[in-house]
Amino acid sequence: MNNYNSILENIARFVMLTEEEAKKVTSIIRTTKVKKRQFIVQPGFVCQHRNYVVKGAFRVYHLDDDGKEHTVSIGVEDWFVTDFYSYVTQTPATHYAEALEDSVIFQFKYEDIEALCKEIHALSEYFRLTTEKAFAFSRRRVISNISKTAEERYFEYLEKYPNIANRVPQYVLASYLGISAEFLSKIRSRRIKKS
Amino acid sequence: MNNYNSILENIARFVMLTEEEAKKVTSIIRTTKVKKRQFIVQPGFVCQHRNYVVKGAFRVYHLDDDGKEHTVSIGVEDWFVTDFYSYVTQTPATHYAEALEDSVIFQFKYEDIEALCKEIHALSEYFRLTTEKAFAFSRRRVISNISKTAEERYFEYLEKYPNIANRVPQYVLASYLGISAEFLSKIRSRRIKKS
DNA sequence: CGCGACGTTGATTTGCCTCAACGATTGTGG
DNA sequence: CCACAATCGTTGAGGCAAATCAACGTCGCG
């Protein structure tokens, strides 16, 4: 089952699974191909899956009352993408999750994950540890968003995730950083002229 | 041990502990009294504890380069307060955690929690489930922060946590909502005149 | 080729900040 | 138990970062 190496290696970075446990985990996986611009989560529908990106890129965004898009997260290989609030509370989603490229994902159903976490201690630990980490990092982002200027945030992101920044459209990055596409464009041209 | 009822009831809302497991959990608790204005977390020191609020109120905030305070979280009874990034990564804190009132907390040491989570499956599940929930709700806040005006955010908070809003100083609430104390004051007076 | 998606640029507007001065309330030491 | 100082909240004037609106390049793809 070379197929499932990426997710199993990811899990192995946090906990040890027995061969049998690993089989149980991979047995609940559904592999799905997703075309660019296709949605895997849409408002109104309960988000049923934790989606692990095997190949490709996604963004999760919210559409507000004024029709503006706010990108909550950008996920590439080895990341999970969902409307996490919808997934955790099993209530209708308020976000879109959209493929930015032709992609392949592993889908884990909510009920399957919950059942397996109750059965396999190590899997529970895996999700505890990874969620704690994700939460900790998201806190940093909240701080960054409210205590830094748009320009600082942009260059911070560039430095931290250069590959992602150059892989996704600029308007996606702008809406992730909480600024308008026009203003991001202006920030960039400003810096180019300086150097 | 009537003492530990609040935390045990909190845990019981998510998982079942055996009597023996519950004893192990309470055995690692250190009860601490904290005076108003006292810090339980400070920049430069690694945040060693998950602090469960038994009585009182806290805020966690970041002091930026311009000397401005940004409140990350406000915690009252039944909440955990830490510099979560520092706690999870066990690196020096960048935030303050300050008592807003005379308070009592249960302190759980990082190493003790990690050891017990490896030993007790149900405890691992407890922290997995609660962290997932906390993370999901924090996502909502990120969205709220970037897609709504200061006024909307304030009245949203008022409706959601009326007791907390009236319990903490206004400048704390302002820095939590990401606005200046002066502007929050103006928002309030505006609304009062309308009604 | 022509259309749609994406990026740029400039003019104008605005939500919120900053600074400064002033009440109101609390608490604390003499 | 009062006086005086902090602490906290209010109010107004002026300024700025970033949004909005609008028009115009440009590239890739069906």
Tab-separated table of C-alpha atoms (C1' of nucleotides) in Angstrom:
chain	number	residue	atom	x	y	z
A	1	MET	CA	0.000	0.000	0.000
A	2	ASN	CA	2.614	2.552	-1.034
A	3	ASN	CA	-0.365	4.713	-1.783
A	4	TYR	CA	-0.848	5.888	1.759
A	5	ASN	CA	2.762	6.661	2.594
A	6	SER	CA	2.378	10.404	2.851
A	7	ILE	CA	-0.338	10.370	5.502
A	8	LEU	CA	1.258	7.496	7.423
A	9	GLU	CA	4.579	9.300	7.500
A	10	ASN	CA	2.826	12.413	8.702
A	11	ILE	CA	1.225	10.461	11.546
A	12	ALA	CA	4.517	8.755	12.354
A	13	ARG	CA	6.081	12.125	13.039
A	14	PHE	CA	3.848	12.369	16.123
A	15	VAL	CA	2.890	8.861	17.262
A	16	MET	CA	3.593	5.187	16.600
A	17	LEU	CA	0.860	3.057	15.091
A	18	THR	CA	0.974	-0.739	15.056
A	19	GLU	CA	0.647	-2.349	11.654
A	20	GLU	CA	-2.906	-3.290	12.484
A	21	GLU	CA	-3.815	0.212	13.600
A	22	ALA	CA	-2.321	1.696	10.452
A	23	LYS	CA	-4.477	-0.647	8.399
A	24	LYS	CA	-7.572	0.481	10.227
A	25	VAL	CA	-6.689	4.093	9.584
A	26	THR	CA	-6.060	3.628	5.874
A	27	SER	CA	-9.196	1.517	5.564
A	28	ILE	CA	-11.400	4.544	6.246
A	29	ILE	CA	-9.692	6.695	3.631
A	30	ARG	CA	-11.513	7.638	0.478
A	31	THR	CA	-9.255	8.995	-2.243
A	32	THR	CA	-10.800	11.753	-4.339
A	33	LYS	CA	-9.595	13.701	-7.342
A	34	VAL	CA	-10.631	17.330	-7.459
A	35	LYS	CA	-10.465	19.606	-10.485
A	36	LYS	CA	-9.241	23.169	-10.274
A	37	ARG	CA	-11.978	25.571	-9.142
A	38	GLN	CA	-14.069	22.718	-7.773
A	39	PHE	CA	-15.536	23.033	-4.264
A	40	ILE	CA	-15.166	20.312	-1.647
A	41	VAL	CA	-17.043	22.326	0.981
A	42	GLN	CA	-19.923	24.730	0.403
A	43	PRO	CA	-22.072	26.888	2.680
A	44	GLY	CA	-25.261	25.203	3.772
A	45	PHE	CA	-23.857	21.691	3.753
A	46	VAL	CA	-22.345	20.066	6.821
A	47	CYS	CA	-18.654	19.475	6.318
A	48	GLN	CA	-18.435	15.695	6.633
A	49	HIS	CA	-14.711	15.221	6.122
A	50	ARG	CA	-11.249	16.021	7.237
A	51	ASN	CA	-9.541	16.390	3.871
A	52	TYR	CA	-5.846	15.613	3.680
A	53	VAL	CA	-4.121	17.105	0.624
A	54	VAL	CA	-2.010	14.522	-1.169
A	55	LYS	CA	-1.336	16.694	-4.175
A	56	GLY	CA	-2.476	20.166	-5.146
A	57	ALA	CA	-3.602	23.282	-3.321
A	58	PHE	CA	-6.794	24.556	-1.711
A	59	ARG	CA	-8.123	27.597	-0.008
A	60	VAL	CA	-10.915	27.947	2.514
A	61	TYR	CA	-12.740	31.236	2.405
A	62	HIS	CA	-15.736	33.075	3.723
A	63	LEU	CA	-17.999	35.247	1.622
A	64	ASP	CA	-19.338	38.159	3.658
A	65	ASP	CA	-22.534	40.156	3.288
A	66	ASP	CA	-20.827	42.672	1.010
A	67	GLY	CA	-19.648	39.923	-1.335
A	68	LYS	CA	-16.050	40.152	-0.186
A	69	GLU	CA	-13.954	37.008	0.125
A	70	HIS	CA	-11.916	36.325	3.252
A	71	THR	CA	-9.479	33.454	2.950
A	72	VAL	CA	-9.195	31.592	6.241
A	73	SER	CA	-6.543	29.101	5.243
A	74	ILE	CA	-4.451	27.985	2.337
A	75	GLY	CA	-3.492	24.325	2.243
A	76	VAL	CA	-1.010	22.469	0.077
A	77	GLU	CA	0.470	18.964	0.267
A	78	ASP	CA	0.356	17.411	3.766
A	79	TRP	CA	-2.200	19.848	5.143
A	80	PHE	CA	-5.770	19.253	6.197
A	81	VAL	CA	-8.420	21.490	4.683
A	82	THR	CA	-11.978	21.814	5.984
A	83	ASP	CA	-14.418	24.335	7.293
A	84	PHE	CA	-13.162	23.373	10.713
A	85	TYR	CA	-16.026	24.948	12.614
A	86	SER	CA	-18.576	23.108	10.529
A	87	TYR	CA	-16.628	19.861	10.827
A	88	VAL	CA	-16.154	20.016	14.590
A	89	THR	CA	-19.673	21.117	15.441
A	90	GLN	CA	-21.285	19.183	12.577
A	91	THR	CA	-23.375	22.178	11.630
A	92	PRO	CA	-23.839	23.647	8.137
A	93	ALA	CA	-20.714	25.222	6.703
A	94	THR	CA	-20.344	28.960	6.277
A	95	HIS	CA	-17.208	28.670	4.161
A	96	TYR	CA	-16.116	27.454	0.783
A	97	ALA	CA	-13.182	25.102	0.271
A	98	GLU	CA	-11.981	25.428	-3.298
A	99	ALA	CA	-9.248	23.657	-5.255
A	100	LEU	CA	-6.707	26.129	-6.622
A	101	GLU	CA	-5.159	23.413	-8.785
A	102	ASP	CA	-6.074	19.936	-9.966
A	103	SER	CA	-5.673	18.006	-6.734
A	104	VAL	CA	-5.882	14.669	-4.965
A	105	ILE	CA	-7.156	14.358	-1.408
A	106	PHE	CA	-7.658	11.670	1.215
A	107	GLN	CA	-11.055	12.042	2.844
A	108	PHE	CA	-11.699	10.925	6.419
A	109	LYS	CA	-15.343	10.906	7.470
A	110	TYR	CA	-16.185	12.605	10.754
A	111	GLU	CA	-17.873	9.535	12.231
A	112	ASP	CA	-15.023	7.245	11.183
A	113	ILE	CA	-12.434	9.516	12.771
A	114	GLU	CA	-14.421	9.829	15.971
A	115	ALA	CA	-14.912	6.066	16.202
A	116	LEU	CA	-11.263	5.316	15.505
A	117	CYS	CA	-10.084	7.939	17.991
A	118	LYS	CA	-12.129	6.229	20.647
A	119	GLU	CA	-10.661	2.880	19.664
A	120	ILE	CA	-7.018	3.794	18.971
A	121	HIS	CA	-5.294	5.754	21.703
A	122	ALA	CA	-2.374	6.740	19.462
A	123	LEU	CA	-4.698	8.215	16.852
A	124	SER	CA	-6.401	10.313	19.489
A	125	GLU	CA	-2.965	11.539	20.501
A	126	TYR	CA	-2.100	12.338	16.879
A	127	PHE	CA	-5.096	14.577	16.460
A	128	ARG	CA	-4.681	16.095	19.910
A	129	LEU	CA	-1.075	17.022	19.225
A	130	THR	CA	-1.599	18.299	15.693
A	131	THR	CA	-4.674	20.315	16.613
A	132	GLU	CA	-2.880	21.863	19.577
A	133	LYS	CA	-0.077	22.872	17.270
A	134	ALA	CA	-2.396	24.250	14.613
A	135	PHE	CA	-4.275	26.193	17.264
A	136	ALA	CA	-1.085	27.616	18.703
A	137	PHE	CA	0.039	28.827	15.288
A	138	SER	CA	-3.350	30.297	14.487
A	139	ARG	CA	-3.065	32.392	17.631
A	140	ARG	CA	0.092	33.885	16.217
A	141	ARG	CA	-1.775	34.824	13.104
A	142	VAL	CA	-4.454	36.633	15.049
A	143	ILE	CA	-1.756	38.690	16.756
A	144	SER	CA	0.006	39.369	13.498
A	145	ASN	CA	-3.233	40.507	11.908
A	146	ILE	CA	-4.032	43.086	14.529
A	147	SER	CA	-0.595	44.340	15.494
A	148	LYS	CA	1.167	44.707	12.135
A	149	THR	CA	0.654	46.735	9.002
A	150	ALA	CA	-0.414	45.132	5.737
A	151	GLU	CA	3.076	45.586	4.336
A	152	GLU	CA	4.718	43.857	7.297
A	153	ARG	CA	2.280	40.971	7.110
A	154	TYR	CA	2.945	40.490	3.416
A	155	PHE	CA	6.715	40.322	3.717
A	156	GLU	CA	6.418	38.150	6.796
A	157	TYR	CA	4.349	35.712	4.786
A	158	LEU	CA	6.718	35.871	1.828
A	159	GLU	CA	9.589	34.898	4.060
A	160	LYS	CA	7.718	32.164	5.878
A	161	TYR	CA	5.980	30.519	2.935
A	162	PRO	CA	7.775	31.657	-0.243
A	163	ASN	CA	6.643	28.620	-2.213
A	164	ILE	CA	2.988	29.062	-1.318
A	165	ALA	CA	3.087	32.820	-1.922
A	166	ASN	CA	4.286	32.267	-5.459
A	167	ARG	CA	1.953	29.360	-6.096
A	168	VAL	CA	-1.418	30.936	-5.394
A	169	PRO	CA	-3.063	33.888	-7.184
A	170	GLN	CA	-2.375	37.261	-5.650
A	171	TYR	CA	-5.967	38.045	-4.863
A	172	VAL	CA	-6.113	34.859	-2.772
A	173	LEU	CA	-3.045	35.875	-0.826
A	174	ALA	CA	-4.448	39.380	-0.371
A	175	SER	CA	-7.702	38.072	1.055
A	176	TYR	CA	-5.705	35.764	3.330
A	177	LEU	CA	-3.674	38.682	4.649
A	178	GLY	CA	-6.839	40.694	5.149
A	179	ILE	CA	-6.152	43.372	2.548
A	180	SER	CA	-7.618	44.268	-0.823
A	181	ALA	CA	-6.080	42.881	-3.998
A	182	GLU	CA	-5.390	46.414	-5.214
A	183	PHE	CA	-3.520	47.369	-2.114
A	184	LEU	CA	-1.341	44.253	-2.220
A	185	SER	CA	-0.446	45.183	-5.754
A	186	LYS	CA	0.562	48.636	-4.579
A	187	ILE	CA	2.675	47.243	-1.749
A	188	ARG	CA	4.563	45.091	-4.211
A	189	SER	CA	5.212	47.843	-6.724
A	190	ARG	CA	6.393	50.125	-3.918
A	191	ARG	CA	9.035	47.632	-2.843
A	192	ILE	CA	10.199	46.901	-6.354
A	193	LYS	CA	10.845	50.572	-7.004
A	194	LYS	CA	12.861	50.871	-3.806
A	195	SER	CA	15.242	48.066	-4.750
B	1	MET	CA	-12.365	15.787	47.422
B	2	ASN	CA	-15.241	18.122	46.684
B	3	ASN	CA	-12.522	20.589	45.867
B	4	TYR	CA	-11.975	19.376	42.328
B	5	ASN	CA	-15.609	19.144	41.294
B	6	SER	CA	-15.526	21.951	38.765
B	7	ILE	CA	-12.729	20.527	36.644
B	8	LEU	CA	-14.027	16.956	36.940
B	9	GLU	CA	-17.481	18.048	35.843
B	10	ASN	CA	-15.949	19.883	32.941
B	11	ILE	CA	-14.109	16.737	31.871
B	12	ALA	CA	-17.216	14.625	32.372
B	13	ARG	CA	-19.031	16.722	29.791
B	14	PHE	CA	-16.737	15.190	27.161
B	15	VAL	CA	-15.454	11.821	28.400
B	16	MET	CA	-15.868	9.279	31.200
B	17	LEU	CA	-13.027	8.797	33.629
B	18	THR	CA	-12.821	5.839	36.013
B	19	GLU	CA	-12.478	6.707	39.676
B	20	GLU	CA	-8.822	5.760	39.516
B	21	GLU	CA	-8.180	7.888	36.451
B	22	ALA	CA	-9.889	10.858	38.056
B	23	LYS	CA	-7.616	10.467	41.060
B	24	LYS	CA	-4.559	10.504	38.843
B	25	VAL	CA	-5.765	13.653	37.144
B	26	THR	CA	-6.474	15.510	40.359
B	27	SER	CA	-3.174	14.317	41.832
B	28	ILE	CA	-1.210	16.454	39.371
B	29	ILE	CA	-3.179	19.613	40.154
B	30	ARG	CA	-1.560	22.456	42.000
B	31	THR	CA	-4.012	24.995	43.353
B	32	THR	CA	-2.777	28.580	43.259
B	33	LYS	CA	-4.231	31.842	44.454
B	34	VAL	CA	-3.519	34.844	42.289
B	35	LYS	CA	-3.989	38.472	43.278
B	36	LYS	CA	-5.487	41.032	40.919
B	37	ARG	CA	-2.911	42.463	38.509
B	38	GLN	CA	-0.540	39.567	39.129
B	39	PHE	CA	1.001	37.767	36.144
B	40	ILE	CA	0.958	34.002	35.761
B	41	VAL	CA	2.752	34.128	32.408
B	42	GLN	CA	5.408	36.611	31.314
B	43	PRO	CA	7.455	37.083	28.146
B	44	GLY	CA	10.803	35.359	28.250
B	45	PHE	CA	9.690	32.510	30.468
B	46	VAL	CA	8.424	29.212	29.080
B	47	CYS	CA	4.778	28.729	29.924
B	48	GLN	CA	4.888	25.562	32.012
B	49	HIS	CA	1.202	25.190	32.813
B	50	ARG	CA	-2.258	24.834	31.513
B	51	ASN	CA	-4.117	27.039	33.982
B	52	TYR	CA	-7.737	26.236	34.695
B	53	VAL	CA	-9.692	29.120	36.210
B	54	VAL	CA	-11.658	28.019	39.270
B	55	LYS	CA	-12.608	31.520	40.322
B	56	GLY	CA	-11.784	34.921	38.896
B	57	ALA	CA	-10.856	36.339	35.520
B	58	PHE	CA	-7.742	36.629	33.393
B	59	ARG	CA	-6.597	38.077	30.151
B	60	VAL	CA	-3.749	37.043	27.880
B	61	TYR	CA	-2.203	39.845	25.890
B	62	HIS	CA	0.669	40.742	23.650
B	63	LEU	CA	2.685	43.927	23.915
B	64	ASP	CA	3.830	45.069	20.482
B	65	ASP	CA	6.843	47.134	19.458
B	66	ASP	CA	4.853	50.362	19.745
B	67	GLY	CA	3.838	49.555	23.313
B	68	LYS	CA	0.265	48.715	22.365
B	69	GLU	CA	-1.557	45.875	24.101
B	70	HIS	CA	-3.414	43.235	22.114
B	71	THR	CA	-5.610	40.959	24.169
B	72	VAL	CA	-5.628	37.453	22.730
B	73	SER	CA	-8.089	35.879	25.119
B	74	ILE	CA	-10.196	36.612	28.145
B	75	GLY	CA	-10.848	33.733	30.494
B	76	VAL	CA	-13.242	33.397	33.396
B	77	GLU	CA	-14.424	30.411	35.449
B	78	ASP	CA	-14.064	27.041	33.668
B	79	TRP	CA	-11.658	28.328	31.010
B	80	PHE	CA	-8.021	27.518	30.466
B	81	VAL	CA	-5.617	30.439	30.210
B	82	THR	CA	-2.060	30.205	28.899
B	83	ASP	CA	0.210	31.582	26.257
B	84	PHE	CA	-0.855	28.633	24.184
B	85	TYR	CA	1.941	28.929	21.657
B	86	SER	CA	4.555	28.982	24.374
B	87	TYR	CA	2.885	26.091	26.186
B	88	VAL	CA	2.541	23.849	23.151
B	89	THR	CA	5.973	24.493	21.713
B	90	GLN	CA	7.628	24.880	25.126
B	91	THR	CA	9.453	27.995	23.981
B	92	PRO	CA	9.659	31.335	25.810
B	93	ALA	CA	6.371	33.181	26.043
B	94	THR	CA	5.681	36.334	24.076
B	95	HIS	CA	2.515	37.144	25.984
B	96	TYR	CA	1.409	38.179	29.431
B	97	ALA	CA	-1.345	36.398	31.348
B	98	GLU	CA	-2.699	38.739	33.984
B	99	ALA	CA	-5.330	38.328	36.678
B	100	LEU	CA	-8.126	40.870	36.280
B	101	GLU	CA	-9.513	39.947	39.693
B	102	ASP	CA	-8.356	38.028	42.748
B	103	SER	CA	-8.484	34.493	41.407
B	104	VAL	CA	-7.938	30.811	42.080
B	105	ILE	CA	-6.513	28.492	39.431
B	106	PHE	CA	-5.683	24.818	39.015
B	107	GLN	CA	-2.286	24.419	37.426
B	108	PHE	CA	-1.415	21.381	35.297
B	109	LYS	CA	2.237	21.034	34.385
B	110	TYR	CA	3.050	20.393	30.742
B	111	GLU	CA	5.036	17.224	31.425
B	112	ASP	CA	2.343	15.835	33.730
B	113	ILE	CA	-0.379	16.428	31.145
B	114	GLU	CA	1.674	14.863	28.380
B	115	ALA	CA	2.494	11.822	30.507
B	116	LEU	CA	-1.106	11.343	31.610
B	117	CYS	CA	-2.427	11.780	28.068
B	118	LYS	CA	-0.170	8.968	26.983
B	119	GLU	CA	-1.386	6.825	29.855
B	120	ILE	CA	-5.104	7.664	29.928
B	121	HIS	CA	-6.913	7.370	26.626
B	122	ALA	CA	-9.963	9.263	27.852
B	123	LEU	CA	-7.850	12.235	28.929
B	124	SER	CA	-6.237	12.391	25.520
B	125	GLU	CA	-9.729	12.452	24.067
B	126	TYR	CA	-10.774	15.211	26.439
B	127	PHE	CA	-7.985	17.493	25.305
B	128	ARG	CA	-8.415	16.517	21.668
B	129	LEU	CA	-12.103	17.365	21.730
B	130	THR	CA	-11.786	20.588	23.710
B	131	THR	CA	-8.861	21.857	21.672
B	132	GLU	CA	-10.681	21.100	18.429
B	133	LYS	CA	-13.616	23.077	19.705
B	134	ALA	CA	-11.503	25.975	20.883
B	135	PHE	CA	-9.715	26.029	17.547
B	136	ALA	CA	-12.959	26.005	15.632
B	137	PHE	CA	-14.277	28.958	17.607
B	138	SER	CA	-11.033	30.872	17.232
B	139	ARG	CA	-11.408	30.553	13.463
B	140	ARG	CA	-14.705	32.329	13.753
B	141	ARG	CA	-13.012	35.153	15.559
B	142	VAL	CA	-10.431	35.570	12.825
B	143	ILE	CA	-13.230	35.903	10.301
B	144	SER	CA	-15.145	38.282	12.489
B	145	ASN	CA	-12.062	40.437	12.944
B	146	ILE	CA	-11.388	40.895	9.262
B	147	SER	CA	-14.883	40.966	7.816
B	148	LYS	CA	-16.778	43.177	10.260
B	149	THR	CA	-16.554	46.738	11.464
B	150	ALA	CA	-15.499	47.568	14.992
B	151	GLU	CA	-19.066	48.462	15.870
B	152	GLU	CA	-20.439	45.155	14.638
B	153	ARG	CA	-17.790	43.240	16.519
B	154	TYR	CA	-18.562	45.054	19.742
B	155	PHE	CA	-22.289	44.403	19.670
B	156	GLU	CA	-21.692	40.821	18.577
B	157	TYR	CA	-19.505	40.331	21.628
B	158	LEU	CA	-22.001	42.065	23.901
B	159	GLU	CA	-24.689	39.683	22.791
B	160	LYS	CA	-22.518	36.588	23.023
B	161	TYR	CA	-20.773	37.269	26.318
B	162	PRO	CA	-22.783	39.947	28.133
B	163	ASN	CA	-21.487	38.897	31.550
B	164	ILE	CA	-17.845	39.029	30.497
B	165	ALA	CA	-18.291	42.324	28.655
B	166	ASN	CA	-19.586	43.951	31.805
B	167	ARG	CA	-17.046	42.284	34.058
B	168	VAL	CA	-13.776	43.395	32.468
B	169	PRO	CA	-12.461	46.958	31.994
B	170	GLN	CA	-13.378	48.568	28.717
B	171	TYR	CA	-9.821	49.029	27.560
B	172	VAL	CA	-9.323	45.264	27.871
B	173	LEU	CA	-12.385	44.594	25.785
B	174	ALA	CA	-11.257	47.181	23.245
B	175	SER	CA	-7.853	45.590	22.857
B	176	TYR	CA	-9.554	42.205	22.524
B	177	LEU	CA	-11.772	43.509	19.734
B	178	GLY	CA	-8.765	45.064	18.043
B	179	ILE	CA	-9.779	48.695	18.465
B	180	SER	CA	-8.552	51.608	20.550
B	181	ALA	CA	-10.100	52.317	23.930
B	182	GLU	CA	-11.137	55.769	22.735
B	183	PHE	CA	-12.926	54.434	19.711
B	184	LEU	CA	-14.843	51.849	21.730
B	185	SER	CA	-15.997	54.652	23.968
B	186	LYS	CA	-17.229	56.547	20.919
B	187	ILE	CA	-19.074	53.513	19.596
B	188	ARG	CA	-20.894	53.162	22.892
B	189	SER	CA	-21.909	56.797	23.166
B	190	ARG	CA	-23.140	56.728	19.575
B	191	ARG	CA	-25.498	53.870	20.322
B	192	ILE	CA	-26.770	55.359	23.544
B	193	LYS	CA	-27.773	58.546	21.773
B	194	LYS	CA	-29.655	56.567	19.134
B	195	SER	CA	-31.818	54.742	21.662
C	1	DC	C1'	-8.730	35.530	-32.206
C	2	DG	C1'	-11.475	37.051	-28.442
C	3	DC	C1'	-12.984	36.468	-23.945
C	4	DG	C1'	-12.324	35.850	-19.106
C	5	DA	C1'	-9.229	35.809	-15.322
C	6	DC	C1'	-5.749	38.319	-13.176
C	7	DG	C1'	-2.941	42.261	-12.120
C	8	DT	C1'	-1.876	47.360	-12.097
C	9	DT	C1'	-2.476	52.242	-11.348
C	10	DG	C1'	-4.608	56.655	-9.930
C	11	DA	C1'	-8.267	59.525	-7.574
C	12	DT	C1'	-11.164	59.784	-3.872
C	13	DT	C1'	-13.182	58.370	0.478
C	14	DT	C1'	-13.474	56.488	5.153
C	15	DG	C1'	-12.950	53.893	9.394
C	16	DC	C1'	-10.236	54.105	12.877
C	17	DC	C1'	-6.001	55.873	15.224
C	18	DT	C1'	-3.375	59.355	17.687
C	19	DC	C1'	-2.885	63.023	20.627
C	20	DA	C1'	-4.490	65.885	24.116
C	21	DA	C1'	-7.376	67.483	27.636
C	22	DC	C1'	-10.741	66.680	30.735
C	23	DG	C1'	-14.502	64.062	34.102
C	24	DA	C1'	-15.491	60.249	37.117
C	25	DT	C1'	-14.439	56.708	40.103
C	26	DT	C1'	-11.599	53.993	43.034
C	27	DG	C1'	-8.346	53.107	46.473
C	28	DT	C1'	-4.920	54.150	49.677
C	29	DG	C1'	-1.911	56.332	53.018
C	30	DG	C1'	-1.681	60.050	56.352
D	1	DC	C1'	-12.294	59.625	56.845
D	2	DC	C1'	-10.659	62.862	54.001
D	3	DA	C1'	-7.264	64.183	50.266
D	4	DC	C1'	-4.819	63.170	46.518
D	5	DA	C1'	-3.238	60.059	43.079
D	6	DA	C1'	-4.015	56.457	40.033
D	7	DT	C1'	-6.952	54.266	37.105
D	8	DC	C1'	-10.516	54.294	33.904
D	9	DG	C1'	-13.684	56.346	30.695
D	10	DT	C1'	-15.168	60.356	27.608
D	11	DT	C1'	-14.848	63.809	24.050
D	12	DG	C1'	-12.981	66.541	20.124
D	13	DA	C1'	-9.563	67.768	16.391
D	14	DG	C1'	-6.661	66.224	13.014
D	15	DG	C1'	-4.266	62.607	10.346
D	16	DC	C1'	-3.258	58.311	7.967
D	17	DA	C1'	-3.502	53.536	6.291
D	18	DA	C1'	-6.125	51.090	3.562
D	19	DA	C1'	-10.702	50.598	1.108
D	20	DT	C1'	-13.411	51.675	-2.794
D	21	DC	C1'	-14.275	52.834	-7.460
D	22	DA	C1'	-13.003	52.973	-12.036
D	23	DA	C1'	-10.249	52.351	-15.978
D	24	DC	C1'	-6.893	50.141	-18.222
D	25	DG	C1'	-2.895	46.391	-19.368
D	26	DT	C1'	-1.833	41.520	-20.138
D	27	DC	C1'	-1.622	36.963	-20.349
D	28	DG	C1'	-3.402	32.244	-21.206
D	29	DC	C1'	-6.792	29.361	-22.977
D	30	DG	C1'	-10.946	27.500	-25.360
